[in-house]
CSV table of C-alpha atoms and ligand atoms in Angstrom, one decimal:
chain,number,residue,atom,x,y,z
A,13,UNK,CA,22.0,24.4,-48.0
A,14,UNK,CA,19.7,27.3,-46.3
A,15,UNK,CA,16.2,27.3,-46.6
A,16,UNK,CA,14.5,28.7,-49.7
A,17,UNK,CA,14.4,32.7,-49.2
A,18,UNK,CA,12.7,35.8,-50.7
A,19,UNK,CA,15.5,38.4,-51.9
A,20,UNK,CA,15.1,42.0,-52.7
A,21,UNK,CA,17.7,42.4,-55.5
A,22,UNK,CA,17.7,46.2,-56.1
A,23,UNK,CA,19.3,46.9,-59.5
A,24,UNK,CA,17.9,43.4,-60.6
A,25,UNK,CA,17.3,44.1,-64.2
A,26,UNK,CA,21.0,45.4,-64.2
A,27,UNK,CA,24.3,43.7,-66.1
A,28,UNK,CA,25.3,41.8,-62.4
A,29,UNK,CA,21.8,42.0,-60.7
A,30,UNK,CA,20.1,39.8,-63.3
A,31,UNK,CA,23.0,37.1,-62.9
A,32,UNK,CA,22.2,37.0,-59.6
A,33,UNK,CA,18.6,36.4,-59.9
A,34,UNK,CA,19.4,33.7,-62.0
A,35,UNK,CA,21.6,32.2,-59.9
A,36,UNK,CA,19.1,32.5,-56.8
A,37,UNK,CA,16.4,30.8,-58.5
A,38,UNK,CA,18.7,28.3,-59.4
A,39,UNK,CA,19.7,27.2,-55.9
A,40,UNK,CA,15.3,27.5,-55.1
A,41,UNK,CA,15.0,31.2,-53.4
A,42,UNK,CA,13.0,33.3,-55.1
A,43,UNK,CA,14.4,36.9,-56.2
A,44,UNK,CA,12.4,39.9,-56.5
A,45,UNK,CA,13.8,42.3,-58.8
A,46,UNK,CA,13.4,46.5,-57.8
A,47,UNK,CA,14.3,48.2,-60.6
A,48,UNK,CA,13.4,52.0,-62.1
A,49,UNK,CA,15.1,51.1,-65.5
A,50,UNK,CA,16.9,53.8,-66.0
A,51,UNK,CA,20.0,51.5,-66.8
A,52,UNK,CA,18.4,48.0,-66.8
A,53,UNK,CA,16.0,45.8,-69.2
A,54,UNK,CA,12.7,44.4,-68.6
A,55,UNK,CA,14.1,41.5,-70.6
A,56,UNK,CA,16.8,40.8,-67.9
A,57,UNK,CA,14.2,39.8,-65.3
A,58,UNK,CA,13.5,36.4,-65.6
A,59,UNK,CA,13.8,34.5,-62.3
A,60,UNK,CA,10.9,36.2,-60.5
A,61,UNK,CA,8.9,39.4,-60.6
A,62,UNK,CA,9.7,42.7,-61.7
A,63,UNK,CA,9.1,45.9,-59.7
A,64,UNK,CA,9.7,49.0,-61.3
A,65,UNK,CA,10.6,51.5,-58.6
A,66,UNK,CA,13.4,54.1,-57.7
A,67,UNK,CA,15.2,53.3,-54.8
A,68,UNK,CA,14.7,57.2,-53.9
A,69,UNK,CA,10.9,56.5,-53.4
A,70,UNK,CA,11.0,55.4,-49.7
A,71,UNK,CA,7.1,54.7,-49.5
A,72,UNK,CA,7.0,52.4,-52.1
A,73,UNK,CA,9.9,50.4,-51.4
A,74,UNK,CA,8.4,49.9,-47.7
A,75,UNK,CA,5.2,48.8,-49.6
A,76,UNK,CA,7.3,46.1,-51.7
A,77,UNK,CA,9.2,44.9,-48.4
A,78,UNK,CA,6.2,44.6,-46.8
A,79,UNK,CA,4.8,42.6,-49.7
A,80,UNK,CA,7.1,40.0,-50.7
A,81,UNK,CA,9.1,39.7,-46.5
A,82,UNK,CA,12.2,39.1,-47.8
A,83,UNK,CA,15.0,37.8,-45.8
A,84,UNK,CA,17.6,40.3,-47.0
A,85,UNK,CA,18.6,42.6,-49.5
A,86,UNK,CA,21.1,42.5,-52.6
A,87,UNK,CA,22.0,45.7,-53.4
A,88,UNK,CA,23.4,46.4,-56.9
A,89,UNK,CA,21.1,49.7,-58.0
A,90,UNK,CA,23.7,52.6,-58.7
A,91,UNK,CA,25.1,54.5,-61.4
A,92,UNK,CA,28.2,53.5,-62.6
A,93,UNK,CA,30.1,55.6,-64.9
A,94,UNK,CA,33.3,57.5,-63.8
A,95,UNK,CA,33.1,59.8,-66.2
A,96,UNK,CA,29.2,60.9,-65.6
A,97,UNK,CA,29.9,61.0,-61.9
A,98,UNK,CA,32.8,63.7,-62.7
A,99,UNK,CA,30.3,65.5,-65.1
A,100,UNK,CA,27.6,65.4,-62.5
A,101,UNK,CA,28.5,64.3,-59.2
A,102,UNK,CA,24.8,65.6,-57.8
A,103,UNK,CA,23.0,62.9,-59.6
A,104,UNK,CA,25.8,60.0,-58.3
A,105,UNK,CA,25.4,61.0,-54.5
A,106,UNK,CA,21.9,61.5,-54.6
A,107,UNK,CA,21.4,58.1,-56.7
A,108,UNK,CA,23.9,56.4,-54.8
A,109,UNK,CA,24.4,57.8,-51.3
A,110,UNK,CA,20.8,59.2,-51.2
A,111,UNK,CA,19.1,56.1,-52.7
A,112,UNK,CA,21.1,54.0,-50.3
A,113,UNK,CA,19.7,55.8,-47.5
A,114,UNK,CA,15.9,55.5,-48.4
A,115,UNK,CA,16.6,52.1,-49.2
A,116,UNK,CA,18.1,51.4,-45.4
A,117,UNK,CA,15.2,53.3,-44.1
A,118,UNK,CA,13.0,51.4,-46.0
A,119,UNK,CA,14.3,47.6,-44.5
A,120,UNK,CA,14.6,48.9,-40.9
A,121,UNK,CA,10.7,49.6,-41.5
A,122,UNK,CA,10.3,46.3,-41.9
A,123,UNK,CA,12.5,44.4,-40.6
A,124,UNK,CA,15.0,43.5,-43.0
A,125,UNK,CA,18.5,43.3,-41.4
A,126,UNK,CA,20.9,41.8,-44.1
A,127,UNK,CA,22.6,43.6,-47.0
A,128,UNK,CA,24.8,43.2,-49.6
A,129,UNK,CA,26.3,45.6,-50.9
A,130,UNK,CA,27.9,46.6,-54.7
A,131,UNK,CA,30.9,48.2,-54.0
A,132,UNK,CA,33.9,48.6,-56.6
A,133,UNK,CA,37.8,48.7,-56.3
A,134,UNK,CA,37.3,52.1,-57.1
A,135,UNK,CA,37.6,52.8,-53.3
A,136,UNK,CA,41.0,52.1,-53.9
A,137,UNK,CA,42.2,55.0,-55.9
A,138,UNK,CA,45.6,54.8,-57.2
A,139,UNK,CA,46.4,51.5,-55.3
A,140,UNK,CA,50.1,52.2,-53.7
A,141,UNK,CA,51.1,49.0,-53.7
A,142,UNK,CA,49.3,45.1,-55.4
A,143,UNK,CA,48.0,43.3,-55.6
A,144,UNK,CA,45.7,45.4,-53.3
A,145,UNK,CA,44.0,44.0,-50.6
A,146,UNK,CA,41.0,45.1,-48.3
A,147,UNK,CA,43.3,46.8,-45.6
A,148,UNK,CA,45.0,49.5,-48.5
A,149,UNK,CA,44.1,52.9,-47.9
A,150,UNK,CA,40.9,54.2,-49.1
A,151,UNK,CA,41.2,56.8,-51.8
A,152,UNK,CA,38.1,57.6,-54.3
A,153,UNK,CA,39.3,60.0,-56.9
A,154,UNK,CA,36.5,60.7,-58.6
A,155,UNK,CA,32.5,60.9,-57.5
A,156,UNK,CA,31.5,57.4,-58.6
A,157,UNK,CA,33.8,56.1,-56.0
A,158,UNK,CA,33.6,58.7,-53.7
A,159,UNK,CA,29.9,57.6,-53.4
A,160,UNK,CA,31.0,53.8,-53.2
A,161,UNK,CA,33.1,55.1,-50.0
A,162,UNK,CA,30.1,57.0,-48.7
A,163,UNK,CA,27.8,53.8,-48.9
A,164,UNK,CA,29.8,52.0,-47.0
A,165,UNK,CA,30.0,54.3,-44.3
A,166,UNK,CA,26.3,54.3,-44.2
A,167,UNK,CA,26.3,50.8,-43.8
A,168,UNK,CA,29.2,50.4,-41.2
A,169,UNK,CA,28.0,53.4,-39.0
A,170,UNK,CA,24.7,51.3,-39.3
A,171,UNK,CA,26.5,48.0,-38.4
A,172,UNK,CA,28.0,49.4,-35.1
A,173,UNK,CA,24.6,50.7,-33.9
A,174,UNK,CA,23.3,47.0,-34.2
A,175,UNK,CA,20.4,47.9,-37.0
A,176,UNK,CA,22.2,45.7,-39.6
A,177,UNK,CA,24.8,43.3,-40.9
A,178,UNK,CA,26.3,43.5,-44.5
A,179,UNK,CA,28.9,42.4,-46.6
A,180,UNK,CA,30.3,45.0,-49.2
A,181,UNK,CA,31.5,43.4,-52.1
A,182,UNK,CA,34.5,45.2,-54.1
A,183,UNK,CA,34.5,44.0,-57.2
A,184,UNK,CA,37.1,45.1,-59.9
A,185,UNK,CA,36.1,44.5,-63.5
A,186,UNK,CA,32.9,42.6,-64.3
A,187,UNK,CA,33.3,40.8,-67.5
A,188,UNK,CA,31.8,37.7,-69.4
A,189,UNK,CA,28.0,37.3,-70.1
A,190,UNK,CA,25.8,34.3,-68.8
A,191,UNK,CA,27.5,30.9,-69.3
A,192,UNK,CA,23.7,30.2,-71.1
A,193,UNK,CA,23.6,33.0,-73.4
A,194,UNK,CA,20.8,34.4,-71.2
A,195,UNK,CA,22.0,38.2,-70.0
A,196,UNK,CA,24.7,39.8,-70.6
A,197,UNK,CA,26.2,43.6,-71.1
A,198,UNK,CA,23.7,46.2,-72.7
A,199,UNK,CA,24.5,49.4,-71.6
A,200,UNK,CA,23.5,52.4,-73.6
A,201,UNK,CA,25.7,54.5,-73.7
A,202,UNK,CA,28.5,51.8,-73.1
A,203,UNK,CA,32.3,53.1,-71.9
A,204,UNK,CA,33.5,49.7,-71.2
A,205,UNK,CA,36.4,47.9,-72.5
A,206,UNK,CA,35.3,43.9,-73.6
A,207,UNK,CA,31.5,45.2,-75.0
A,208,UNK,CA,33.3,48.2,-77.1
A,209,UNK,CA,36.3,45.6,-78.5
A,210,UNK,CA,33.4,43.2,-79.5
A,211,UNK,CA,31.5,46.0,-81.5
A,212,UNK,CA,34.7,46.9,-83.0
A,213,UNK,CA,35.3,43.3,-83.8
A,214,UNK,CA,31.8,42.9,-84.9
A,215,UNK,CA,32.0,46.2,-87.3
A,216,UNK,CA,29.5,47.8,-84.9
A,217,UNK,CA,32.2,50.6,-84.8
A,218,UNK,CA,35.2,51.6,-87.1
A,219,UNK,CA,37.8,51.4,-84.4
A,220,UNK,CA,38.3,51.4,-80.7
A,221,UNK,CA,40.1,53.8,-78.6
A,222,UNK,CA,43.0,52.5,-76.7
A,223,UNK,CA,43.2,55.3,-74.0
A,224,UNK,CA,46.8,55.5,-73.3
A,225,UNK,CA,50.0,53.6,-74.3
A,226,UNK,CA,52.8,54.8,-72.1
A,227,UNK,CA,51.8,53.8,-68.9
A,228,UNK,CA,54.8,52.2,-66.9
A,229,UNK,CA,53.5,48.6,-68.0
A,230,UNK,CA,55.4,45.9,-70.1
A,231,UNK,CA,53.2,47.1,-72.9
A,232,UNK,CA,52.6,50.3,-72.0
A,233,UNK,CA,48.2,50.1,-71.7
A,234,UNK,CA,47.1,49.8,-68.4
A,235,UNK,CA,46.2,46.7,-66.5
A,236,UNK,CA,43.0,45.3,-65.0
A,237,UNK,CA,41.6,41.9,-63.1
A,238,UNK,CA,38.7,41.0,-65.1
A,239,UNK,CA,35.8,38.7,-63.3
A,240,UNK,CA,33.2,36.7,-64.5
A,241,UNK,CA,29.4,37.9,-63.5
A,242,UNK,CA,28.8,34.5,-63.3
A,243,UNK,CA,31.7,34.6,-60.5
A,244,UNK,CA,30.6,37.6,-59.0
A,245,UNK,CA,27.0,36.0,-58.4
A,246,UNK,CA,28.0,33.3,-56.6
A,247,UNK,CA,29.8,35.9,-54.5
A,248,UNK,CA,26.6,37.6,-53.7
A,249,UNK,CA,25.0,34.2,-53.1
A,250,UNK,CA,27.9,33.4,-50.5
A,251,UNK,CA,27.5,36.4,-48.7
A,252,UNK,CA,23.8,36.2,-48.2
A,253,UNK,CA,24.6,32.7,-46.2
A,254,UNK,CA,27.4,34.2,-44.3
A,255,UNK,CA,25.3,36.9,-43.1
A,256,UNK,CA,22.4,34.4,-42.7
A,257,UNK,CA,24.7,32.3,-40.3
A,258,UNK,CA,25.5,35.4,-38.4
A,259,UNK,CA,28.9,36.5,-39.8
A,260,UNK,CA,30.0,39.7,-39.4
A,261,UNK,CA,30.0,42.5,-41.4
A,262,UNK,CA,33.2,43.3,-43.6
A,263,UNK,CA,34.2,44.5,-47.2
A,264,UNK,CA,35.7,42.0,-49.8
A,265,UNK,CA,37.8,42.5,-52.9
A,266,UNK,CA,36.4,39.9,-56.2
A,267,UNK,CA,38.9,39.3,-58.5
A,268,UNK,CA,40.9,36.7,-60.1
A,269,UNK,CA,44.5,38.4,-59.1
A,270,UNK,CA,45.4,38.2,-62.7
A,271,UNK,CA,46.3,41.1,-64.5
A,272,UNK,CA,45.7,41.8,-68.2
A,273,UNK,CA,46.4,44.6,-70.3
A,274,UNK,CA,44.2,46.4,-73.0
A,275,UNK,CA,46.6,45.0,-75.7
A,276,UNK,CA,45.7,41.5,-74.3
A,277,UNK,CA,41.9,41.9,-73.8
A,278,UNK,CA,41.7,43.3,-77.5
A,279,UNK,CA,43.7,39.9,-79.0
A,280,UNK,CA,41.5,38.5,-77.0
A,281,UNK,CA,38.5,39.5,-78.2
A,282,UNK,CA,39.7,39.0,-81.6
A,283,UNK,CA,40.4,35.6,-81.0
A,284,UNK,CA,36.9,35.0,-79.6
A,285,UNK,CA,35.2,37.1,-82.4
A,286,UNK,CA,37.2,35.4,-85.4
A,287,UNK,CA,38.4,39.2,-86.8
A,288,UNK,CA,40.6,41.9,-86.4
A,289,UNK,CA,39.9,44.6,-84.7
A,290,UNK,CA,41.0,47.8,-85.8
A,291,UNK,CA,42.2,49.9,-82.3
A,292,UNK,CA,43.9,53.2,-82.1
A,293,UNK,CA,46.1,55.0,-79.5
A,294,UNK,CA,44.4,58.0,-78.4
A,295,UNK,CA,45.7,59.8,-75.0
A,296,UNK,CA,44.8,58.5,-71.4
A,297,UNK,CA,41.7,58.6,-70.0
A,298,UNK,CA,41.8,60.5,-67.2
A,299,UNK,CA,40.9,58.9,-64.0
A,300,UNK,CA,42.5,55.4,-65.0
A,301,UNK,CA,45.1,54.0,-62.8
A,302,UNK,CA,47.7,51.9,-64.5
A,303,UNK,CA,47.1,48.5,-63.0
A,304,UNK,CA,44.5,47.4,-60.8
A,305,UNK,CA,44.9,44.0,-59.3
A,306,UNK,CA,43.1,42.4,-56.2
A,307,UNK,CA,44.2,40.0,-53.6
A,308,UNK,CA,40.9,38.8,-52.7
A,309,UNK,CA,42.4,35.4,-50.8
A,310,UNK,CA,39.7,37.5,-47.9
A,311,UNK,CA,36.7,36.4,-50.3
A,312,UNK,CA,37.9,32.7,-51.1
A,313,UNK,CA,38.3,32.2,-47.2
A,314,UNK,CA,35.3,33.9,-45.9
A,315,UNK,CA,32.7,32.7,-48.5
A,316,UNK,CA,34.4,29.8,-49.9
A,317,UNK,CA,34.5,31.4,-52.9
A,318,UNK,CA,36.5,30.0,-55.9
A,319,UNK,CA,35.7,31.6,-59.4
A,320,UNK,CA,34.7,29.1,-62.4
A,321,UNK,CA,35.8,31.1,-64.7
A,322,UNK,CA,38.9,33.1,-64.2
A,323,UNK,CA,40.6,32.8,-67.8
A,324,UNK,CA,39.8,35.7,-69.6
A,325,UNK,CA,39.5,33.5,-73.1
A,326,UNK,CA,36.7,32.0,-71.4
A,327,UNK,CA,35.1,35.4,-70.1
A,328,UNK,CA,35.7,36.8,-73.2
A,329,UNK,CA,33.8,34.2,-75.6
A,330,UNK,CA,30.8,34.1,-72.9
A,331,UNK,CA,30.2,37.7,-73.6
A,332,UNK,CA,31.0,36.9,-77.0
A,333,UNK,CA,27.9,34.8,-77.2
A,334,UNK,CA,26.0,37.5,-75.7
A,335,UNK,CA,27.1,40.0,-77.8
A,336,UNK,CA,26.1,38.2,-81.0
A,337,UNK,CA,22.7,37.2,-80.1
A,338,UNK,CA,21.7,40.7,-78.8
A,339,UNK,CA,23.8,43.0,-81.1
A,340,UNK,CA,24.0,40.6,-84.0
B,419,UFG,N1,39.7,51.4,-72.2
B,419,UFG,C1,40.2,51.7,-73.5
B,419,UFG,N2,39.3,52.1,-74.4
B,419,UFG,C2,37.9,52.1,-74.2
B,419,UFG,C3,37.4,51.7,-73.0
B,419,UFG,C4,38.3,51.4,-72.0
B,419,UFG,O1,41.4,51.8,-73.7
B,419,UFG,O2,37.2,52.4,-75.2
B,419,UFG,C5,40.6,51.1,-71.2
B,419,UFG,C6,40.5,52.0,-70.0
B,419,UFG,O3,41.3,53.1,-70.1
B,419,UFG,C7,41.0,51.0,-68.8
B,419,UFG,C8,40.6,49.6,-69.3
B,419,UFG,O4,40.3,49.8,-70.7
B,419,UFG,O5,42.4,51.0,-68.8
B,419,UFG,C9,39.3,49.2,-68.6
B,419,UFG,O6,38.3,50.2,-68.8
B,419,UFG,P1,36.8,50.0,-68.4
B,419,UFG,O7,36.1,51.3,-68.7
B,419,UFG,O8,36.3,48.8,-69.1
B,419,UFG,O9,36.8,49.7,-66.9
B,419,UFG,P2,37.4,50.6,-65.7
B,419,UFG,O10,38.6,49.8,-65.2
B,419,UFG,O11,37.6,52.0,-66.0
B,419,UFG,O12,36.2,50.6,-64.7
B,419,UFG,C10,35.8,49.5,-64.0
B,419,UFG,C11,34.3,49.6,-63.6
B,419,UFG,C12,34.1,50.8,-62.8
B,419,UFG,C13,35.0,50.9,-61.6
B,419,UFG,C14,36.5,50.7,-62.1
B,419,UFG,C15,37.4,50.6,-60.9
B,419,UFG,O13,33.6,49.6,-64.7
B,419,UFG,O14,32.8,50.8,-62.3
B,419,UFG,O15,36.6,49.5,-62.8
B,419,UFG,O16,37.0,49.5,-60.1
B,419,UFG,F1,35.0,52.1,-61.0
């Protein structure tokens, strides 16, 4: 057990960055959440104080740092939708890449030398081979994760002058809600799978979209490693203490290795929710690769990370519970 710390978690009203707060004040550190809202919820930020500020606004963030000292940085604050970055791949670089850079600036000001970083399997593009692990080719095809890339260049180019350590955390699909029914998935507008089967399920929508059904899979919808927030918290956590304890920077996959299809993530939710959902087969999305798997054996060695919660039945009534209390 490390000493209780202060943690910048940037994106902490966010989907992930509130289950990480959670999870640090659980353990005794205490998180402070930078946020600008655009995307998170006051609501979200529980587990310590709330300050509203864009991580483009380099002056303030070197006014928080100097404020609370924290020990390191979690950095989840980015936009996150493929399709938005496609329509307007100004606002993801300069959100991303650019925000990224003020918010470096900002720690070397004063002082701050560990990072964590929210990185995606995105990097991946169409994985070649997979399960995939950290060493397949980089590939962004499309500006969300060309941004992703582009971050972690910042922080590696940073890493070899001897400014900084980080860990960059890939994660492939986020899923499930807080075990406690506390936070969960609100995004507005929301594009993603679990969130839109449970509104379907919930008659919050007429139907859902299945985006494609003759993709070389046994059931023709394409394929995806889901992982539980919850899980990719304790990742975050883990890395904090590995960089604490001097490790050295790297980039790790987080997923389960397990693949499921739409088809199976819809009876699932159906199963959690208790109704049908009605779902119809519209053409791909573009962008989607059929199957997107992790080896992230790199993760469980390095942190000593093991996910609680890698079946999806459980994932899926978690954010089942969340998406009744705040929808319902
Ligand atoms: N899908 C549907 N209908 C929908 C929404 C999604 O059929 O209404 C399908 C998609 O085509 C895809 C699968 O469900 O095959 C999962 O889609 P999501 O939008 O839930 O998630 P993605 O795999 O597209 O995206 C996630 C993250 C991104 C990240 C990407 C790759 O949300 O941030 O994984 O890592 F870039």
């Amino acid at each position: 057990m490390s000493d209780p710390q202060t943690i910048l978690v940037a994106g902490g009203a966010g989907y992930i960055g509130a289950q990480a707060c959670k999870a640090l004040a659980a353990r005794g550190d205490s998180p402070v959440a930078v946020d600008n809202l655009s995307a998170g919820h006051e609501w979200a930020v529980k587990w310590g104080p709330l300050e509203v500020c864009d991580i483009l606004d380099g002056a303030a963030l070197e006014k928080i740092i100097e404020a609370y000292k924290p020990s390191a940085v979690l950095h989840l604050a980015g936009l996150i939708s493929v399709g938005e970055s496609v329509a307007q791949p100004e606002t993801y670089f300069e959100n991303n890449v650019e925000g990224t850079r003020s918010l470096l600036h900002a720690m070397a000001k004063g002082g701050v030398t560990r990072i964590v970083f929210s990185s995606s399997a995105a990097v991946y593009g169409t994985p070649q081979r997979t399960p995939i692990s950290e060493d397949h080719p980089l590939s962004p095809e499309n500006p969300y994760a060309e941004t992703k890339v582009a971050v972690e260049g910042l922080l590696s180019d940073a890493a070899v002058r001897g400014d900084l350590s980080y860990v960059s955390l890939r994660y492939f699909n986020a899923a499930g809600a807080d075990p406690d029914g506390e936070s969960g998935e609100a995004h507005d507008p929301e594009t993603h799978l679990i969130p839109l089967a449970l509104d379907a399920a919930m008659g919050r929508r007429e139907t859902l979209d299945v985006y494609g059904e003759d993709y070389p899979t046994p059931d023709g919808t394409c394929i995806r490693d889901y992982i539980h927030v919850a899980d990719l918290a304790d990742a975050h956590l883990r890395a904090l203490d590995y960089l604490a304890a001097g490790g050295d920077s790297c980039c790790l996959n987080l997923g389960n290795g397990n693949g499921f299809s739409v088809r199976e993530v819809i009876r699932a939710c159906e199963a959690a929710a208790g109704s049908a959902i009605s779902a119809q087969t519209k053409p791909r999305r573009p962008g989607d690769s059929p199957e997107l798997v992790s080896d992230s054996a790199a993760a469980r060695r390095i942190l000593n990370w093991t996910p609680r919660f890698p079946d999806l039945d459980q994932q899926i009534a978690h954010a089942w519970q969340w998406h009744e209390r705040y929808f319902g």
